[in-house]
Amino acid sequence: MNNSVNNTMNTKELIHSDFQIKEVEAVVRRDAFTTIHVYVPPYETNILRNLFGRENVTVFERPSKTTITPEQEYDRLCAKYGHEVVAKVFGEDDGDRLMEIVEGLMSEKTSSQEPQIEKTPEVEVETKGAKKR
């Protein structure tokens, strides 16, 4: 049964496998009265920063993991945010760059778990003091 599915969708050698990758908490300030907390893969914070502004998104590490299907991540993000936004952040390559990022996170899981969230302190510092324009 799996062979028939793979034969019909072999454009990029799709093998649908679920993987566990670390998850982050993004605190998004949508406006002066609305703050939301979302739990997303680290690369999804780039989209949130693009939509709401870098200064309005604070990222915190979480000890938990989330399950993704790498081959479906580009389509999931496009369905959630729109193709134009995803293409603006990750490029017009039908998900190739995003797949490289996801594969990097999957291999990072075995080698080291720290480097991906190096942006957290920078964002926290930015949000501690209010900037007047």
GROMACS .gro file of N, CA, C and O in nm:
model
  532
    1MET      N    1   0.082  -0.119   0.000
    1MET     CA    2   0.000   0.000   0.000
    1MET      C    3   0.087   0.126   0.000
    1MET      O    4   0.057   0.221  -0.067
    2ASN      N    5   0.195   0.127   0.075
    2ASN     CA    6   0.286   0.241   0.077
    2ASN      C    7   0.351   0.264  -0.059
    2ASN      O    8   0.379   0.376  -0.096
    3ASN      N    9   0.376   0.156  -0.134
    3ASN     CA   10   0.438   0.172  -0.265
    3ASN      C   11   0.349   0.250  -0.360
    3ASN      O   12   0.397   0.330  -0.438
    4SER      N   13   0.218   0.227  -0.355
    4SER     CA   14   0.129   0.300  -0.444
    4SER      C   15   0.127   0.449  -0.408
    4SER      O   16   0.120   0.534  -0.495
    5VAL      N   17   0.136   0.482  -0.279
    5VAL     CA   18   0.139   0.621  -0.238
    5VAL      C   19   0.269   0.685  -0.285
    5VAL      O   20   0.271   0.794  -0.340
    6ASN      N   21   0.382   0.617  -0.265
    6ASN     CA   22   0.511   0.671  -0.306
    6ASN      C   23   0.522   0.684  -0.457
    6ASN      O   24   0.586   0.775  -0.507
    7ASN      N   25   0.462   0.593  -0.533
    7ASN     CA   26   0.468   0.601  -0.678
    7ASN      C   27   0.391   0.720  -0.731
    7ASN      O   28   0.430   0.779  -0.832
    8THR      N   29   0.284   0.757  -0.667
    8THR     CA   30   0.205   0.870  -0.716
    8THR      C   31   0.265   1.004  -0.673
    8THR      O   32   0.231   1.105  -0.729
    9MET      N   33   0.355   1.004  -0.574
    9MET     CA   34   0.409   1.128  -0.523
    9MET      C   35   0.562   1.126  -0.525
    9MET      O   36   0.627   1.167  -0.431
   10ASN      N   37   0.623   1.077  -0.631
   10ASN     CA   38   0.767   1.061  -0.632
   10ASN      C   39   0.842   1.181  -0.689
   10ASN      O   40   0.955   1.169  -0.730
   11THR      N   41   0.782   1.299  -0.691
   11THR     CA   42   0.848   1.414  -0.750
   11THR      C   43   0.975   1.452  -0.675
   11THR      O   44   1.069   1.499  -0.736
   12LYS      N   45   0.980   1.433  -0.546
   12LYS     CA   46   1.100   1.465  -0.468
   12LYS      C   47   1.138   1.348  -0.378
   12LYS      O   48   1.186   1.368  -0.267
   13GLU      N   49   1.117   1.225  -0.425
   13GLU     CA   50   1.149   1.106  -0.348
   13GLU      C   51   1.089   1.113  -0.209
   13GLU      O   52   1.159   1.103  -0.108
   14LEU      N   53   0.960   1.134  -0.201
   14LEU     CA   54   0.894   1.152  -0.073
   14LEU      C   55   0.883   1.020   0.003
   14LEU      O   56   0.833   0.921  -0.048
   15ILE      N   57   0.933   1.022   0.122
   15ILE     CA   58   0.913   0.913   0.215
   15ILE      C   59   0.860   0.981   0.340
   15ILE      O   60   0.932   1.054   0.407
   16HIS      N   61   0.733   0.965   0.367
   16HIS     CA   62   0.672   1.038   0.478
   16HIS      C   63   0.708   0.973   0.610
   16HIS      O   64   0.662   0.864   0.641
   17SER      N   65   0.793   1.042   0.683
   17SER     CA   66   0.836   0.994   0.813
   17SER      C   67   0.819   1.106   0.914
   17SER      O   68   0.848   1.221   0.884
   18ASP      N   69   0.775   1.070   1.030
   18ASP     CA   70   0.762   1.170   1.136
   18ASP      C   71   0.892   1.177   1.215
   18ASP      O   72   0.954   1.074   1.242
   19PHE      N   73   0.932   1.298   1.250
   19PHE     CA   74   1.053   1.320   1.328
   19PHE      C   75   1.022   1.409   1.446
   19PHE      O   76   0.936   1.497   1.437
   20GLN      N   77   1.095   1.388   1.552
   20GLN     CA   78   1.083   1.473   1.670
   20GLN      C   79   1.193   1.579   1.662
   20GLN      O   80   1.311   1.545   1.647
   21ILE      N   81   1.154   1.706   1.668
   21ILE     CA   82   1.253   1.814   1.678
   21ILE      C   83   1.211   1.903   1.794
   21ILE      O   84   1.096   1.903   1.836
   22LYS      N   85   1.308   1.978   1.844
   22LYS     CA   86   1.275   2.062   1.959
   22LYS      C   87   1.178   2.172   1.919
   22LYS      O   88   1.170   2.210   1.804
   23GLU      N   89   1.108   2.217   2.017
   23GLU     CA   90   1.003   2.317   1.999
   23GLU      C   91   1.043   2.439   2.080
   23GLU      O   92   1.110   2.428   2.182
   24VAL      N   93   1.003   2.557   2.035
   24VAL     CA   94   1.027   2.680   2.110
   24VAL      C   95   0.893   2.746   2.142
   24VAL      O   96   0.793   2.719   2.077
   25GLU      N   97   0.896   2.832   2.242
   25GLU     CA   98   0.779   2.913   2.273
   25GLU      C   99   0.804   3.052   2.216
   25GLU      O  100   0.906   3.113   2.246
   26ALA      N  101   0.714   3.099   2.134
   26ALA     CA  102   0.724   3.234   2.079
   26ALA      C  103   0.613   3.317   2.142
   26ALA      O  104   0.496   3.280   2.137
   27VAL      N  105   0.652   3.428   2.202
   27VAL     CA  106   0.556   3.520   2.259
   27VAL      C  107   0.543   3.634   2.158
   27VAL      O  108   0.640   3.705   2.131
   28VAL      N  109   0.425   3.648   2.102
   28VAL     CA  110   0.402   3.745   1.994
   28VAL      C  111   0.314   3.858   2.046
   28VAL      O  112   0.202   3.834   2.093
   29ARG      N  113   0.366   3.979   2.038
   29ARG     CA  114   0.286   4.096   2.075
   29ARG      C  115   0.219   4.146   1.947
   29ARG      O  116   0.281   4.208   1.861
   30ARG      N  117   0.090   4.117   1.934
   30ARG     CA  118   0.017   4.153   1.812
   30ARG      C  119  -0.020   4.300   1.810
   30ARG      O  120  -0.021   4.363   1.706
   31ASP      N  121  -0.055   4.355   1.926
   31ASP     CA  122  -0.083   4.497   1.939
   31ASP      C  123  -0.066   4.532   2.087
   31ASP      O  124  -0.025   4.448   2.167
   32ALA      N  125  -0.100   4.653   2.125
   32ALA     CA  126  -0.078   4.699   2.261
   32ALA      C  127  -0.155   4.617   2.364
   32ALA      O  128  -0.116   4.611   2.481
   33PHE      N  129  -0.262   4.552   2.323
   33PHE     CA  130  -0.347   4.480   2.417
   33PHE      C  131  -0.348   4.329   2.397
   33PHE      O  132  -0.413   4.259   2.473
   34THR      N  133  -0.281   4.279   2.295
   34THR     CA  134  -0.288   4.137   2.263
   34THR      C  135  -0.149   4.075   2.254
   34THR      O  136  -0.067   4.115   2.173
   35THR      N  137  -0.126   3.977   2.341
   35THR     CA  138  -0.003   3.897   2.337
   35THR      C  139  -0.044   3.752   2.330
   35THR      O  140  -0.130   3.707   2.407
   36ILE      N  141   0.016   3.678   2.237
   36ILE     CA  142  -0.016   3.535   2.225
   36ILE      C  143   0.111   3.453   2.245
   36ILE      O  144   0.221   3.498   2.217
   37HIS      N  145   0.093   3.333   2.297
   37HIS     CA  146   0.201   3.237   2.315
   37HIS      C  147   0.176   3.121   2.220
   37HIS      O  148   0.067   3.063   2.222
   38VAL      N  149   0.274   3.090   2.137
   38VAL     CA  150   0.261   2.977   2.046
   38VAL      C  151   0.383   2.888   2.061
   38VAL      O  152   0.492   2.935   2.093
   39TYR      N  153   0.363   2.760   2.038
   39TYR     CA  154   0.471   2.662   2.046
   39TYR      C  155   0.494   2.609   1.906
   39TYR      O  156   0.405   2.547   1.847
   40VAL      N  157   0.612   2.638   1.851
   40VAL     CA  158   0.640   2.611   1.710
   40VAL      C  159   0.782   2.558   1.694
   40VAL      O  160   0.866   2.576   1.782
   41PRO      N  161   0.812   2.497   1.578
   41PRO     CA  162   0.951   2.464   1.548
   41PRO      C  163   1.033   2.593   1.537
   41PRO      O  164   0.977   2.698   1.500
   42PRO      N  165   1.161   2.590   1.565
   42PRO     CA  166   1.242   2.713   1.566
   42PRO      C  167   1.238   2.794   1.436
   42PRO      O  168   1.235   2.916   1.440
   43TYR      N  169   1.234   2.728   1.321
   43TYR     CA  170   1.235   2.799   1.194
   43TYR      C  171   1.105   2.877   1.169
   43TYR      O  172   1.103   2.972   1.092
   44GLU      N  173   0.998   2.839   1.234
   44GLU     CA  174   0.870   2.907   1.215
   44GLU      C  175   0.872   3.047   1.278
   44GLU      O  176   0.795   3.134   1.241
   45THR      N  177   0.964   3.070   1.372
   45THR     CA  178   0.975   3.204   1.433
   45THR      C  179   1.018   3.308   1.330
   45THR      O  180   0.985   3.426   1.344
   46ASN      N  181   1.088   3.266   1.225
   46ASN     CA  182   1.126   3.360   1.118
   46ASN      C  183   1.002   3.417   1.049
   46ASN      O  184   0.998   3.535   1.013
   47ILE      N  185   0.901   3.334   1.031
   47ILE     CA  186   0.777   3.380   0.969
   47ILE      C  187   0.706   3.476   1.064
   47ILE      O  188   0.656   3.581   1.021
   48LEU      N  189   0.700   3.440   1.192
   48LEU     CA  190   0.634   3.527   1.290
   48LEU      C  191   0.702   3.664   1.296
   48LEU      O  192   0.635   3.767   1.303
   49ARG      N  193   0.834   3.666   1.293
   49ARG     CA  194   0.907   3.794   1.294
   49ARG      C  195   0.877   3.875   1.169
   49ARG      O  196   0.869   3.996   1.174
   50ASN      N  197   0.864   3.806   1.057
   50ASN     CA  198   0.833   3.874   0.932
   50ASN      C  199   0.694   3.935   0.937
   50ASN      O  200   0.671   4.047   0.890
   51LEU      N  201   0.599   3.864   0.995
   51LEU     CA  202   0.461   3.912   1.001
   51LEU      C  203   0.439   4.022   1.105
   51LEU      O  204   0.366   4.117   1.081
   52PHE      N  205   0.500   4.006   1.224
   52PHE     CA  206   0.468   4.094   1.336
   52PHE      C  207   0.581   4.189   1.374
   52PHE      O  208   0.563   4.273   1.461
   53GLY      N  209   0.696   4.175   1.311
   53GLY     CA  210   0.811   4.259   1.344
   53GLY      C  211   0.903   4.189   1.442
   53GLY      O  212   0.857   4.125   1.537
   54ARG      N  213   1.030   4.201   1.418
   54ARG     CA  214   1.131   4.135   1.500
   54ARG      C  215   1.116   4.172   1.648
   54ARG      O  216   1.129   4.090   1.737
   55GLU      N  217   1.089   4.299   1.674
   55GLU     CA  218   1.080   4.347   1.812
   55GLU      C  219   0.956   4.296   1.885
   55GLU      O  220   0.947   4.306   2.007
   56ASN      N  221   0.861   4.239   1.812
   56ASN     CA  222   0.737   4.192   1.873
   56ASN      C  223   0.733   4.040   1.896
   56ASN      O  224   0.628   3.987   1.935
   57VAL      N  225   0.843   3.972   1.869
   57VAL     CA  226   0.847   3.827   1.887
   57VAL      C  227   0.964   3.792   1.978
   57VAL      O  228   1.079   3.821   1.946
   58THR      N  229   0.933   3.733   2.092
   58THR     CA  230   1.035   3.688   2.186
   58THR      C  231   1.032   3.536   2.189
   58THR      O  232   0.925   3.476   2.199
   59VAL      N  233   1.150   3.474   2.181
   59VAL     CA  234   1.159   3.329   2.170
   59VAL      C  235   1.225   3.272   2.296
   59VAL      O  236   1.328   3.323   2.340
   60PHE      N  237   1.163   3.167   2.349
   60PHE     CA  238   1.217   3.099   2.466
   60PHE      C  239   1.234   2.951   2.435
   60PHE      O  240   1.151   2.892   2.366
   61GLU      N  241   1.340   2.891   2.488
   61GLU     CA  242   1.360   2.748   2.472
   61GLU      C  243   1.256   2.672   2.554
   61GLU      O  244   1.208   2.722   2.655
   62ARG      N  245   1.227   2.553   2.506
   62ARG     CA  246   1.136   2.463   2.578
   62ARG      C  247   1.201   2.325   2.583
   62ARG      O  248   1.271   2.287   2.491
   63PRO      N  249   1.175   2.251   2.688
   63PRO     CA  250   1.232   2.116   2.696
   63PRO      C  251   1.156   2.015   2.610
   63PRO      O  252   1.202   1.906   2.590
   64SER      N  253   1.041   2.055   2.557
   64SER     CA  254   0.959   1.960   2.482
   64SER      C  255   0.995   1.957   2.334
   64SER      O  256   1.063   2.044   2.283
   65LYS      N  257   0.944   1.854   2.269
   65LYS     CA  258   0.967   1.837   2.126
   65LYS      C  259   0.833   1.833   2.055
   65LYS      O  260   0.729   1.812   2.117
   66THR      N  261   0.838   1.856   1.925
   66THR     CA  262   0.718   1.847   1.844
   66THR      C  263   0.744   1.749   1.731
   66THR      O  264   0.859   1.727   1.692
   67THR      N  265   0.640   1.689   1.680
   67THR     CA  266   0.653   1.592   1.572
   67THR      C  267   0.620   1.659   1.440
   67THR      O  268   0.517   1.725   1.427
   68ILE      N  269   0.711   1.646   1.343
   68ILE     CA  270   0.687   1.702   1.210
   68ILE      C  271   0.709   1.594   1.105
   68ILE      O  272   0.776   1.495   1.130
   69THR      N  273   0.650   1.614   0.990
   69THR     CA  274   0.678   1.534   0.872
   69THR      C  275   0.750   1.626   0.776
   69THR      O  276   0.688   1.714   0.716
   70PRO      N  277   0.884   1.614   0.765
   70PRO     CA  278   0.962   1.711   0.689
   70PRO      C  279   0.910   1.738   0.548
   70PRO      O  280   0.907   1.853   0.504
   71GLU      N  281   0.867   1.634   0.480
   71GLU     CA  282   0.821   1.650   0.343
   71GLU      C  283   0.693   1.733   0.334
   71GLU      O  284   0.660   1.783   0.227
   72GLN      N  285   0.622   1.747   0.444
   72GLN     CA  286   0.496   1.821   0.443
   72GLN      C  287   0.505   1.957   0.510
   72GLN      O  288   0.408   2.032   0.514
   73GLU      N  289   0.623   1.992   0.564
   73GLU     CA  290   0.636   2.118   0.639
   73GLU      C  291   0.611   2.241   0.552
   73GLU      O  292   0.545   2.335   0.595
   74TYR      N  293   0.663   2.243   0.432
   74TYR     CA  294   0.644   2.359   0.345
   74TYR      C  295   0.495   2.380   0.317
   74TYR      O  296   0.444   2.492   0.328
   75ASP      N  297   0.425   2.273   0.285
   75ASP     CA  298   0.281   2.283   0.258
   75ASP      C  299   0.204   2.324   0.384
   75ASP      O  300   0.109   2.402   0.377
   76ARG      N  301   0.246   2.272   0.500
   76ARG     CA  302   0.179   2.309   0.626
   76ARG      C  303   0.195   2.459   0.652
   76ARG      O  304   0.098   2.528   0.685
   77LEU      N  305   0.317   2.509   0.635
   77LEU     CA  306   0.341   2.652   0.659
   77LEU      C  307   0.266   2.738   0.557
   77LEU      O  308   0.213   2.844   0.592
   78CYS      N  309   0.261   2.694   0.432
   78CYS     CA  310   0.187   2.769   0.329
   78CYS      C  311   0.038   2.772   0.361
   78CYS      O  312  -0.027   2.875   0.343
   79ALA      N  313  -0.016   2.661   0.410
   79ALA     CA  314  -0.157   2.658   0.447
   79ALA      C  315  -0.185   2.749   0.566
   79ALA      O  316  -0.291   2.811   0.574
   80LYS      N  317  -0.090   2.759   0.657
   80LYS     CA  318  -0.109   2.837   0.779
   80LYS      C  319  -0.088   2.986   0.756
   80LYS      O  320  -0.164   3.069   0.807
   81TYR      N  321   0.016   3.024   0.679
   81TYR     CA  322   0.053   3.165   0.664
   81TYR      C  323   0.035   3.221   0.523
   81TYR      O  324   0.044   3.341   0.504
   82GLY      N  325   0.015   3.134   0.425
   82GLY     CA  326   0.005   3.178   0.286
   82GLY      C  327   0.137   3.159   0.213
   82GLY      O  328   0.244   3.179   0.271
   83HIS      N  329   0.129   3.120   0.088
   83HIS     CA  330   0.249   3.092   0.009
   83HIS      C  331   0.340   3.215  -0.003
   83HIS      O  332   0.462   3.203   0.004
   84GLU      N  333   0.281   3.333  -0.019
   84GLU     CA  334   0.362   3.454  -0.039
   84GLU      C  335   0.453   3.480   0.081
   84GLU      O  336   0.569   3.513   0.067
   85VAL      N  337   0.399   3.465   0.202
   85VAL     CA  338   0.476   3.490   0.323
   85VAL      C  339   0.587   3.386   0.337
   85VAL      O  340   0.703   3.420   0.366
   86VAL      N  341   0.555   3.260   0.317
   86VAL     CA  342   0.654   3.153   0.330
   86VAL      C  343   0.764   3.170   0.226
   86VAL      O  344   0.883   3.156   0.255
   87ALA      N  345   0.726   3.204   0.102
   87ALA     CA  346   0.824   3.224  -0.004
   87ALA      C  347   0.914   3.345   0.026
   87ALA      O  348   1.033   3.344  -0.003
   88LYS      N  349   0.858   3.448   0.087
   88LYS     CA  350   0.936   3.566   0.122
   88LYS      C  351   1.042   3.532   0.226
   88LYS      O  352   1.154   3.580   0.220
   89VAL      N  353   1.007   3.447   0.321
   89VAL     CA  354   1.099   3.411   0.429
   89VAL      C  355   1.199   3.304   0.385
   89VAL      O  356   1.318   3.315   0.412
   90PHE      N  357   1.152   3.200   0.316
   90PHE     CA  358   1.238   3.086   0.283
   90PHE      C  359   1.279   3.079   0.136
   90PHE      O  360   1.357   2.992   0.099
   91GLY      N  361   1.226   3.166   0.051
   91GLY     CA  362   1.264   3.167  -0.090
   91GLY      C  363   1.164   3.094  -0.178
   91GLY      O  364   1.085   3.013  -0.132
   92GLU      N  365   1.171   3.126  -0.306
   92GLU     CA  366   1.081   3.068  -0.407
   92GLU      C  367   1.140   2.938  -0.462
   92GLU      O  368   1.172   2.929  -0.579
   93ASP      N  369   1.157   2.839  -0.378
   93ASP     CA  370   1.220   2.715  -0.422
   93ASP      C  371   1.137   2.591  -0.389
   93ASP      O  372   1.188   2.481  -0.381
   94ASP      N  373   1.009   2.611  -0.370
   94ASP     CA  374   0.916   2.502  -0.338
   94ASP      C  375   0.958   2.422  -0.215
   94ASP      O  376   0.937   2.302  -0.207
   95GLY      N  377   1.020   2.489  -0.120
   95GLY     CA  378   1.051   2.425   0.007
   95GLY      C  379   1.189   2.364   0.019
   95GLY      O  380   1.220   2.303   0.121
   96ASP      N  381   1.274   2.379  -0.082
   96ASP     CA  382   1.407   2.318  -0.076
   96ASP      C  383   1.491   2.376   0.039
   96ASP      O  384   1.555   2.303   0.114
   97ARG      N  385   1.491   2.508   0.055
   97ARG     CA  386   1.569   2.569   0.163
   97ARG      C  387   1.512   2.531   0.299
   97ARG      O  388   1.586   2.500   0.392
   98LEU      N  389   1.380   2.529   0.310
   98LEU     CA  390   1.317   2.488   0.435
   98LEU      C  391   1.354   2.344   0.468
   98LEU      O  392   1.384   2.311   0.582
   99MET      N  393   1.357   2.258   0.368
   99MET     CA  394   1.393   2.118   0.390
   99MET      C  395   1.537   2.107   0.441
   99MET      O  396   1.565   2.027   0.531
  100GLU      N  397   1.626   2.191   0.389
  100GLU     CA  398   1.765   2.191   0.438
  100GLU      C  399   1.769   2.230   0.585
  100GLU      O  400   1.844   2.172   0.664
  101ILE      N  401   1.690   2.330   0.623
  101ILE     CA  402   1.685   2.374   0.763
  101ILE      C  403   1.631   2.263   0.852
  101ILE      O  404   1.685   2.233   0.958
  102VAL      N  405   1.523   2.199   0.807
  102VAL     CA  406   1.462   2.090   0.884
  102VAL      C  407   1.561   1.974   0.898
  102VAL      O  408   1.578   1.918   1.007
  103GLU      N  409   1.628   1.938   0.789
  103GLU     CA  410   1.726   1.829   0.795
  103GLU      C  411   1.840   1.865   0.889
  103GLU      O  412   1.893   1.781   0.961
  104GLY      N  413   1.878   1.993   0.892
  104GLY     CA  414   1.981   2.038   0.985
  104GLY      C  415   1.938   2.020   1.129
  104GLY      O  416   2.016   1.978   1.214
  105LEU      N  417   1.813   2.051   1.158
  105LEU     CA  418   1.760   2.032   1.294
  105LEU      C  419   1.754   1.884   1.331
  105LEU      O  420   1.779   1.846   1.445
  106MET      N  421   1.721   1.800   1.233
  106MET     CA  422   1.711   1.658   1.259
  106MET      C  423   1.849   1.600   1.288
  106MET      O  424   1.865   1.519   1.378
  107SER      N  425   1.953   1.643   1.216
  107SER     CA  426   2.088   1.592   1.241
  107SER      C  427   2.148   1.657   1.365
  107SER      O  428   2.228   1.597   1.435
  108GLU      N  429   2.107   1.780   1.395
  108GLU     CA  430   2.154   1.852   1.514
  108GLU      C  431   2.110   1.781   1.640
  108GLU      O  432   2.178   1.784   1.741
  109LYS      N  433   1.996   1.715   1.632
  109LYS     CA  434   1.940   1.642   1.746
  109LYS      C  435   2.041   1.541   1.800
  109LYS      O  436   2.053   1.522   1.920
  110THR      N  437   2.118   1.480   1.711
  110THR     CA  438   2.214   1.380   1.756
  110THR      C  439   2.348   1.440   1.794
  110THR      O  440   2.416   1.388   1.879
  111SER      N  441   2.387   1.553   1.732
  111SER     CA  442   2.519   1.609   1.760
  111SER      C  443   2.518   1.711   1.873
  111SER      O  444   2.589   1.697   1.969
  112SER      N  445   2.439   1.818   1.860
  112SER     CA  446   2.432   1.916   1.968
  112SER      C  447   2.295   1.980   1.966
  112SER      O  448   2.232   1.992   1.862
  113GLN      N  449   2.249   2.026   2.082
  113GLN     CA  450   2.114   2.078   2.089
  113GLN      C  451   2.110   2.227   2.117
  113GLN      O  452   2.004   2.283   2.130
  114GLU      N  453   2.221   2.296   2.128
  114GLU     CA  454   2.222   2.435   2.167
  114GLU      C  455   2.215   2.538   2.054
  114GLU      O  456   2.145   2.636   2.065
  115PRO      N  457   2.286   2.526   1.943
  115PRO     CA  458   2.307   2.638   1.851
  115PRO      C  459   2.183   2.704   1.793
  115PRO      O  460   2.189   2.819   1.757
  116GLN      N  461   2.070   2.635   1.782
  116GLN     CA  462   1.958   2.692   1.709
  116GLN      C  463   1.895   2.812   1.776
  116GLN      O  464   1.841   2.898   1.711
  117ILE      N  465   1.901   2.825   1.908
  117ILE     CA  466   1.829   2.932   1.977
  117ILE      C  467   1.926   3.039   2.025
  117ILE      O  468   1.912   3.095   2.131
  118GLU      N  469   2.026   3.069   1.947
  118GLU     CA  470   2.119   3.172   1.989
  118GLU      C  471   2.058   3.311   1.979
  118GLU      O  472   2.110   3.406   2.031
  119LYS      N  473   1.942   3.326   1.915
  119LYS     CA  474   1.877   3.456   1.901
  119LYS      C  475   1.802   3.498   2.027
  119LYS      O  476   1.769   3.613   2.043
  120THR      N  477   1.773   3.405   2.115
  120THR     CA  478   1.690   3.434   2.232
  120THR      C  479   1.741   3.551   2.316
  120THR      O  480   1.666   3.644   2.342
  121PRO      N  481   1.866   3.555   2.360
  121PRO     CA  482   1.911   3.667   2.443
  121PRO      C  483   1.898   3.801   2.373
  121PRO      O  484   1.856   3.898   2.433
  122GLU      N  485   1.929   3.806   2.245
  122GLU     CA  486   1.919   3.931   2.170
  122GLU      C  487   1.776   3.984   2.171
  122GLU      O  488   1.752   4.101   2.195
  123VAL      N  489   1.679   3.896   2.148
  123VAL     CA  490   1.539   3.938   2.144
  123VAL      C  491   1.492   3.981   2.283
  123VAL      O  492   1.423   4.079   2.297
  124GLU      N  493   1.534   3.908   2.386
  124GLU     CA  494   1.494   3.943   2.522
  124GLU      C  495   1.546   4.081   2.560
  124GLU      O  496   1.476   4.160   2.618
  125VAL      N  497   1.670   4.110   2.523
  125VAL     CA  498   1.728   4.240   2.555
  125VAL      C  499   1.651   4.351   2.484
  125VAL      O  500   1.622   4.454   2.541
  126GLU      N  501   1.615   4.326   2.358
  126GLU     CA  502   1.542   4.427   2.282
  126GLU      C  503   1.407   4.459   2.345
  126GLU      O  504   1.364   4.572   2.343
  127THR      N  505   1.342   4.360   2.403
  127THR     CA  506   1.207   4.382   2.454
  127THR      C  507   1.205   4.436   2.596
  127THR      O  508   1.102   4.477   2.644
  128LYS      N  509   1.319   4.438   2.667
  128LYS     CA  510   1.320   4.486   2.804
  128LYS      C  511   1.303   4.636   2.812
  128LYS      O  512   1.236   4.687   2.899
  129GLY      N  513   1.362   4.708   2.721
  129GLY     CA  514   1.348   4.854   2.720
  129GLY      C  515   1.260   4.896   2.605
  129GLY      O  516   1.275   4.848   2.495
  130ALA      N  517   1.170   4.986   2.630
  130ALA     CA  518   1.080   5.033   2.523
  130ALA      C  519   1.156   5.129   2.435
  130ALA      O  520   1.227   5.217   2.482
  131LYS      N  521   1.142   5.112   2.305
  131LYS     CA  522   1.205   5.203   2.210
  131LYS      C  523   1.106   5.312   2.170
  131LYS      O  524   0.996   5.282   2.129
  132LYS      N  525   1.146   5.434   2.181
  132LYS     CA  526   1.062   5.546   2.138
  132LYS      C  527   1.107   5.590   2.001
  132LYS      O  528   1.226   5.602   1.974
  133ARG      N  529   1.013   5.615   1.914
  133ARG     CA  530   1.048   5.661   1.778
  133ARG      C  531   0.991   5.796   1.753
  133ARG      O  532   0.889   5.836   1.788
   0.00000   0.00000   0.00000
